[in-house]
Amino acid sequence: MQALQSHYWSIRDYLSPVLKESKFKESGCITPEEFVAAGDFLVYKFPVWSWQKGDASKIRDYLPQDKQYLVTRGVPCVRRAQSLAYTDADEDAERLLSFGETSVAGGGEEWVETHANRKPTFDSAANAGVIDEIPDLDAPHDVAARMGGLSLSGADDNTATPDLDDIPDMEEEDLEAGDEATAAPKKPAQQPEVQKTSNQATTITKDNLLQVRTYDVMITYDKYYQTPRVWLIGYDENRSPLTPSQIFEDVSADHANKTVTIESFIHSTTLQAASVHPCKHSSVMKKVIERMNNSVVAEQLAQRKAKEGKKKWLFGRKSGGTEKDKKGAQTEEEEVEGMRVDFYLVVFLKFIASIVPTIEVDSTASF
């Protein structure tokens, strides 16, 4: 059934026309040329991304041969998506905290502690476990007690003083012990403890290093939906490929086995990867771009008015002016560039980060 569905999708993609007109602000869709422009901007600003060719038999003729899809490798995934799930159960109850006696009378500050009864999880580096109790410095120590019992008078008869003749001479010692050629062979260094879990053959080294999963993330262009499409290939701590069930552990419960499925990678003949289905990408991107475009337009208009104010202050205000000039100024003020299509993939990755919240796919967080 999966093979039949993949074959149907490939035929549908082949018969779909290529988008020629730019509609990314109106519908959230982009053309192949705009996909390449947005990919070039992403690679330029964030070098962790790079263009790839793919298999020669899977090349899309509407894209450049050396820019078939984008890829970034070794993306960390520290936690599972289930650890981020919040519920309204009793364990997530809220508690009102009061500081000081004045808060009871209404004169102080009160705080609300959320998830008061929630049990801590130990699946991240933030939860290091229970710390052993530190001994008190003021308490008497065994060493001090033993030192107090020593005597310099030699009254202890049980301790026999060795005879000077029994002390060996330094010349009789093996002076060649320091020579590496004649020295005794050293014991091999103790190897770190290795533990294998019962459900899978996963090697875990106890060397205080955080063992995390990693993912290879690819972005392709979907000609049918006219939007980018994300593919995920996961690896465990030993760089062994993850099973589909393990990959779904890193996907939010609302999308696992629904919008995220395991399919054949479109630029490879043998590779299988988890894919985020792009059926809703255009509608979501349209809403996000509308909000961002409004803020960008307002900022650009404010910058233009500031520049015009400086020019009027430097050269003086012009007297009069025809009605045609006034209309031209209004249209020029209304026609601003707004959000450029170069930023499309930057916004797109922030949207994908909500589907896979524990996989750090958004490398543009500081942008």
mmCIF file of N, CA and C in Angstrom, residues 226-286:
data_model
loop_
_atom_site.group_PDB
_atom_site.id
_atom_site.type_symbol
_atom_site.label_atom_id
_atom_site.label_comp_id
_atom_site.label_asym_id
_atom_site.label_seq_id
_atom_site.Cartn_x
_atom_site.Cartn_y
_atom_site.Cartn_z
ATOM 1 N N GLN A 226 3.788 23.303 -4.196
ATOM 2 C CA GLN A 226 4.500 24.564 -4.480
ATOM 3 C C GLN A 226 5.054 25.191 -3.194
ATOM 4 N N THR A 227 5.539 24.337 -2.311
ATOM 5 C CA THR A 227 6.132 24.768 -1.046
ATOM 6 C C THR A 227 7.346 23.895 -0.744
ATOM 7 N N PRO A 228 8.201 24.306 0.188
ATOM 8 C CA PRO A 228 9.281 23.425 0.632
ATOM 9 C C PRO A 228 8.740 22.233 1.412
ATOM 10 N N ARG A 229 9.547 21.196 1.504
ATOM 11 C CA ARG A 229 9.182 19.972 2.229
ATOM 12 C C ARG A 229 10.388 19.497 3.026
ATOM 13 N N VAL A 230 10.156 19.089 4.278
ATOM 14 C CA VAL A 230 11.241 18.704 5.188
ATOM 15 C C VAL A 230 11.291 17.185 5.318
ATOM 16 N N TRP A 231 12.525 16.662 5.335
ATOM 17 C CA TRP A 231 12.784 15.230 5.511
ATOM 18 C C TRP A 231 13.761 15.053 6.670
ATOM 19 N N LEU A 232 13.567 13.986 7.463
ATOM 20 C CA LEU A 232 14.384 13.725 8.652
ATOM 21 C C LEU A 232 14.930 12.303 8.615
ATOM 22 N N ILE A 233 16.235 12.167 8.903
ATOM 23 C CA ILE A 233 16.893 10.874 9.068
ATOM 24 C C ILE A 233 17.597 10.900 10.415
ATOM 25 N N GLY A 234 17.190 10.005 11.327
ATOM 26 C CA GLY A 234 17.699 10.031 12.695
ATOM 27 C C GLY A 234 18.754 8.986 12.969
ATOM 28 N N TYR A 235 19.645 9.295 13.912
ATOM 29 C CA TYR A 235 20.708 8.390 14.352
ATOM 30 C C TYR A 235 20.753 8.407 15.879
ATOM 31 N N ASP A 236 21.093 7.260 16.467
ATOM 32 C CA ASP A 236 21.220 7.195 17.915
ATOM 33 C C ASP A 236 22.610 7.638 18.348
ATOM 34 N N GLU A 237 22.957 7.379 19.617
ATOM 35 C CA GLU A 237 24.227 7.838 20.172
ATOM 36 C C GLU A 237 25.432 7.199 19.492
ATOM 37 N N ASN A 238 25.237 6.041 18.857
ATOM 38 C CA ASN A 238 26.329 5.342 18.181
ATOM 39 C C ASN A 238 26.252 5.460 16.665
ATOM 40 N N ARG A 239 25.490 6.451 16.181
ATOM 41 C CA ARG A 239 25.339 6.708 14.745
ATOM 42 C C ARG A 239 24.672 5.550 14.025
ATOM 43 N N SER A 240 23.837 4.806 14.735
ATOM 44 C CA SER A 240 23.026 3.768 14.103
ATOM 45 C C SER A 240 21.679 4.372 13.727
ATOM 46 N N PRO A 241 21.131 4.042 12.548
ATOM 47 C CA PRO A 241 19.858 4.638 12.136
ATOM 48 C C PRO A 241 18.731 4.306 13.102
ATOM 49 N N LEU A 242 17.865 5.277 13.336
ATOM 50 C CA LEU A 242 16.713 5.086 14.208
ATOM 51 C C LEU A 242 15.586 4.379 13.460
ATOM 52 N N THR A 243 14.816 3.629 14.199
ATOM 53 C CA THR A 243 13.635 2.981 13.638
ATOM 54 C C THR A 243 12.505 4.014 13.531
ATOM 55 N N PRO A 244 11.477 3.743 12.714
ATOM 56 C CA PRO A 244 10.361 4.694 12.619
ATOM 57 C C PRO A 244 9.712 5.008 13.961
ATOM 58 N N SER A 245 9.544 4.005 14.819
ATOM 59 C CA SER A 245 8.935 4.263 16.131
ATOM 60 C C SER A 245 9.811 5.172 16.985
ATOM 61 N N GLN A 246 11.123 5.043 16.871
ATOM 62 C CA GLN A 246 12.017 5.919 17.621
ATOM 63 C C GLN A 246 11.977 7.344 17.078
ATOM 64 N N ILE A 247 11.842 7.489 15.768
ATOM 65 C CA ILE A 247 11.750 8.835 15.191
ATOM 66 C C ILE A 247 10.479 9.532 15.651
ATOM 67 N N PHE A 248 9.378 8.789 15.739
ATOM 68 C CA PHE A 248 8.113 9.388 16.162
ATOM 69 C C PHE A 248 8.155 9.812 17.626
ATOM 70 N N GLU A 249 9.119 9.307 18.403
ATOM 71 C CA GLU A 249 9.281 9.775 19.781
ATOM 72 C C GLU A 249 9.743 11.226 19.837
ATOM 73 N N ASP A 250 10.354 11.716 18.763
ATOM 74 C CA ASP A 250 10.849 13.090 18.710
ATOM 75 C C ASP A 250 9.904 14.015 17.949
ATOM 76 N N VAL A 251 8.707 13.535 17.630
ATOM 77 C CA VAL A 251 7.694 14.322 16.923
ATOM 78 C C VAL A 251 6.526 14.541 17.872
ATOM 79 N N SER A 252 5.936 15.723 17.821
ATOM 80 C CA SER A 252 4.798 16.002 18.692
ATOM 81 C C SER A 252 3.666 15.022 18.412
ATOM 82 N N ALA A 253 2.893 14.726 19.449
ATOM 83 C CA ALA A 253 1.837 13.712 19.333
ATOM 84 C C ALA A 253 0.766 14.108 18.324
ATOM 85 N N ASP A 254 0.590 15.390 18.075
ATOM 86 C CA ASP A 254 -0.431 15.836 17.123
ATOM 87 C C ASP A 254 -0.047 15.559 15.670
ATOM 88 N N HIS A 255 1.228 15.302 15.410
ATOM 89 C CA HIS A 255 1.695 15.128 14.035
ATOM 90 C C HIS A 255 2.257 13.741 13.750
ATOM 91 N N ALA A 256 2.608 12.974 14.779
ATOM 92 C CA ALA A 256 3.195 11.645 14.560
ATOM 93 C C ALA A 256 2.189 10.725 13.883
ATOM 94 N N ASN A 257 2.631 10.061 12.816
ATOM 95 C CA ASN A 257 1.809 9.135 12.033
ATOM 96 C C ASN A 257 0.610 9.806 11.369
ATOM 97 N N LYS A 258 0.585 11.124 11.365
ATOM 98 C CA LYS A 258 -0.496 11.859 10.709
ATOM 99 C C LYS A 258 0.085 12.720 9.598
ATOM 100 N N THR A 259 0.721 13.819 9.970
ATOM 101 C CA THR A 259 1.399 14.648 8.970
ATOM 102 C C THR A 259 2.860 14.255 8.803
ATOM 103 N N VAL A 260 3.408 13.506 9.733
ATOM 104 C CA VAL A 260 4.787 13.011 9.636
ATOM 105 C C VAL A 260 4.736 11.511 9.391
ATOM 106 N N THR A 261 5.220 11.072 8.245
ATOM 107 C CA THR A 261 5.212 9.664 7.860
ATOM 108 C C THR A 261 6.561 9.277 7.276
ATOM 109 N N ILE A 262 6.803 7.979 7.172
ATOM 110 C CA ILE A 262 8.028 7.451 6.588
ATOM 111 C C ILE A 262 7.785 7.204 5.103
ATOM 112 N N GLU A 263 8.595 7.837 4.251
ATOM 113 C CA GLU A 263 8.433 7.724 2.809
ATOM 114 C C GLU A 263 9.800 7.623 2.148
ATOM 115 N N SER A 264 9.788 7.329 0.852
ATOM 116 C CA SER A 264 11.029 7.271 0.078
ATOM 117 C C SER A 264 11.483 8.690 -0.247
ATOM 118 N N PHE A 265 12.748 8.958 -0.024
ATOM 119 C CA PHE A 265 13.289 10.285 -0.301
ATOM 120 C C PHE A 265 13.306 10.516 -1.812
ATOM 121 N N ILE A 266 12.792 11.663 -2.233
ATOM 122 C CA ILE A 266 12.550 11.888 -3.656
ATOM 123 C C ILE A 266 13.834 12.064 -4.457
ATOM 124 N N HIS A 267 14.957 12.355 -3.817
ATOM 125 C CA HIS A 267 16.214 12.535 -4.536
ATOM 126 C C HIS A 267 17.165 11.356 -4.341
ATOM 127 N N SER A 268 16.632 10.211 -3.929
ATOM 128 C CA SER A 268 17.446 9.013 -3.741
ATOM 129 C C SER A 268 16.628 7.797 -4.153
ATOM 130 N N THR A 269 17.306 6.763 -4.603
ATOM 131 C CA THR A 269 16.632 5.539 -5.040
ATOM 132 C C THR A 269 16.464 4.523 -3.919
ATOM 133 N N THR A 270 17.226 4.661 -2.833
ATOM 134 C CA THR A 270 17.187 3.661 -1.756
ATOM 135 C C THR A 270 16.870 4.249 -0.393
ATOM 136 N N LEU A 271 16.949 5.540 -0.223
ATOM 137 C CA LEU A 271 16.864 6.159 1.101
ATOM 138 C C LEU A 271 15.424 6.305 1.549
ATOM 139 N N GLN A 272 15.160 5.955 2.806
ATOM 140 C CA GLN A 272 13.874 6.155 3.463
ATOM 141 C C GLN A 272 14.044 7.213 4.548
ATOM 142 N N ALA A 273 13.082 8.139 4.650
ATOM 143 C CA ALA A 273 13.188 9.225 5.617
ATOM 144 C C ALA A 273 11.803 9.609 6.106
ATOM 145 N N ALA A 274 11.772 10.223 7.282
ATOM 146 C CA ALA A 274 10.518 10.764 7.821
ATOM 147 C C ALA A 274 10.242 12.104 7.157
ATOM 148 N N SER A 275 9.031 12.265 6.647
ATOM 149 C CA SER A 275 8.679 13.463 5.894
ATOM 150 C C SER A 275 7.518 14.181 6.564
ATOM 151 N N VAL A 276 7.612 15.507 6.624
ATOM 152 C CA VAL A 276 6.506 16.347 7.095
ATOM 153 C C VAL A 276 5.661 16.692 5.870
ATOM 154 N N HIS A 277 4.445 16.182 5.802
ATOM 155 C CA HIS A 277 3.619 16.360 4.607
ATOM 156 C C HIS A 277 3.278 17.834 4.413
ATOM 157 N N PRO A 278 3.443 18.354 3.192
ATOM 158 C CA PRO A 278 3.309 19.801 2.968
ATOM 159 C C PRO A 278 1.903 20.266 2.615
ATOM 160 N N CYS A 279 0.862 19.487 2.936
ATOM 161 C CA CYS A 279 -0.480 19.864 2.509
ATOM 162 C C CYS A 279 -0.963 21.145 3.182
ATOM 163 N N LYS A 280 -0.490 21.463 4.375
ATOM 164 C CA LYS A 280 -0.923 22.667 5.098
ATOM 165 C C LYS A 280 0.151 23.748 5.138
ATOM 166 N N HIS A 281 1.262 23.533 4.470
ATOM 167 C CA HIS A 281 2.365 24.490 4.556
ATOM 168 C C HIS A 281 1.982 25.857 3.982
ATOM 169 N N SER A 282 1.317 25.872 2.846
ATOM 170 C CA SER A 282 1.021 27.154 2.189
ATOM 171 C C SER A 282 0.077 28.005 3.021
ATOM 172 N N SER A 283 -0.954 27.404 3.613
ATOM 173 C CA SER A 283 -1.905 28.178 4.420
ATOM 174 C C SER A 283 -1.254 28.727 5.683
ATOM 175 N N VAL A 284 -0.404 27.910 6.325
ATOM 176 C CA VAL A 284 0.272 28.388 7.537
ATOM 177 C C VAL A 284 1.278 29.482 7.189
ATOM 178 N N MET A 285 2.051 29.275 6.127
ATOM 179 C CA MET A 285 3.030 30.281 5.738
ATOM 180 C C MET A 285 2.360 31.587 5.305
ATOM 181 N N LYS A 286 1.186 31.510 4.708
ATOM 182 C CA LYS A 286 0.472 32.720 4.318
ATOM 183 C C LYS A 286 0.130 33.564 5.539
#
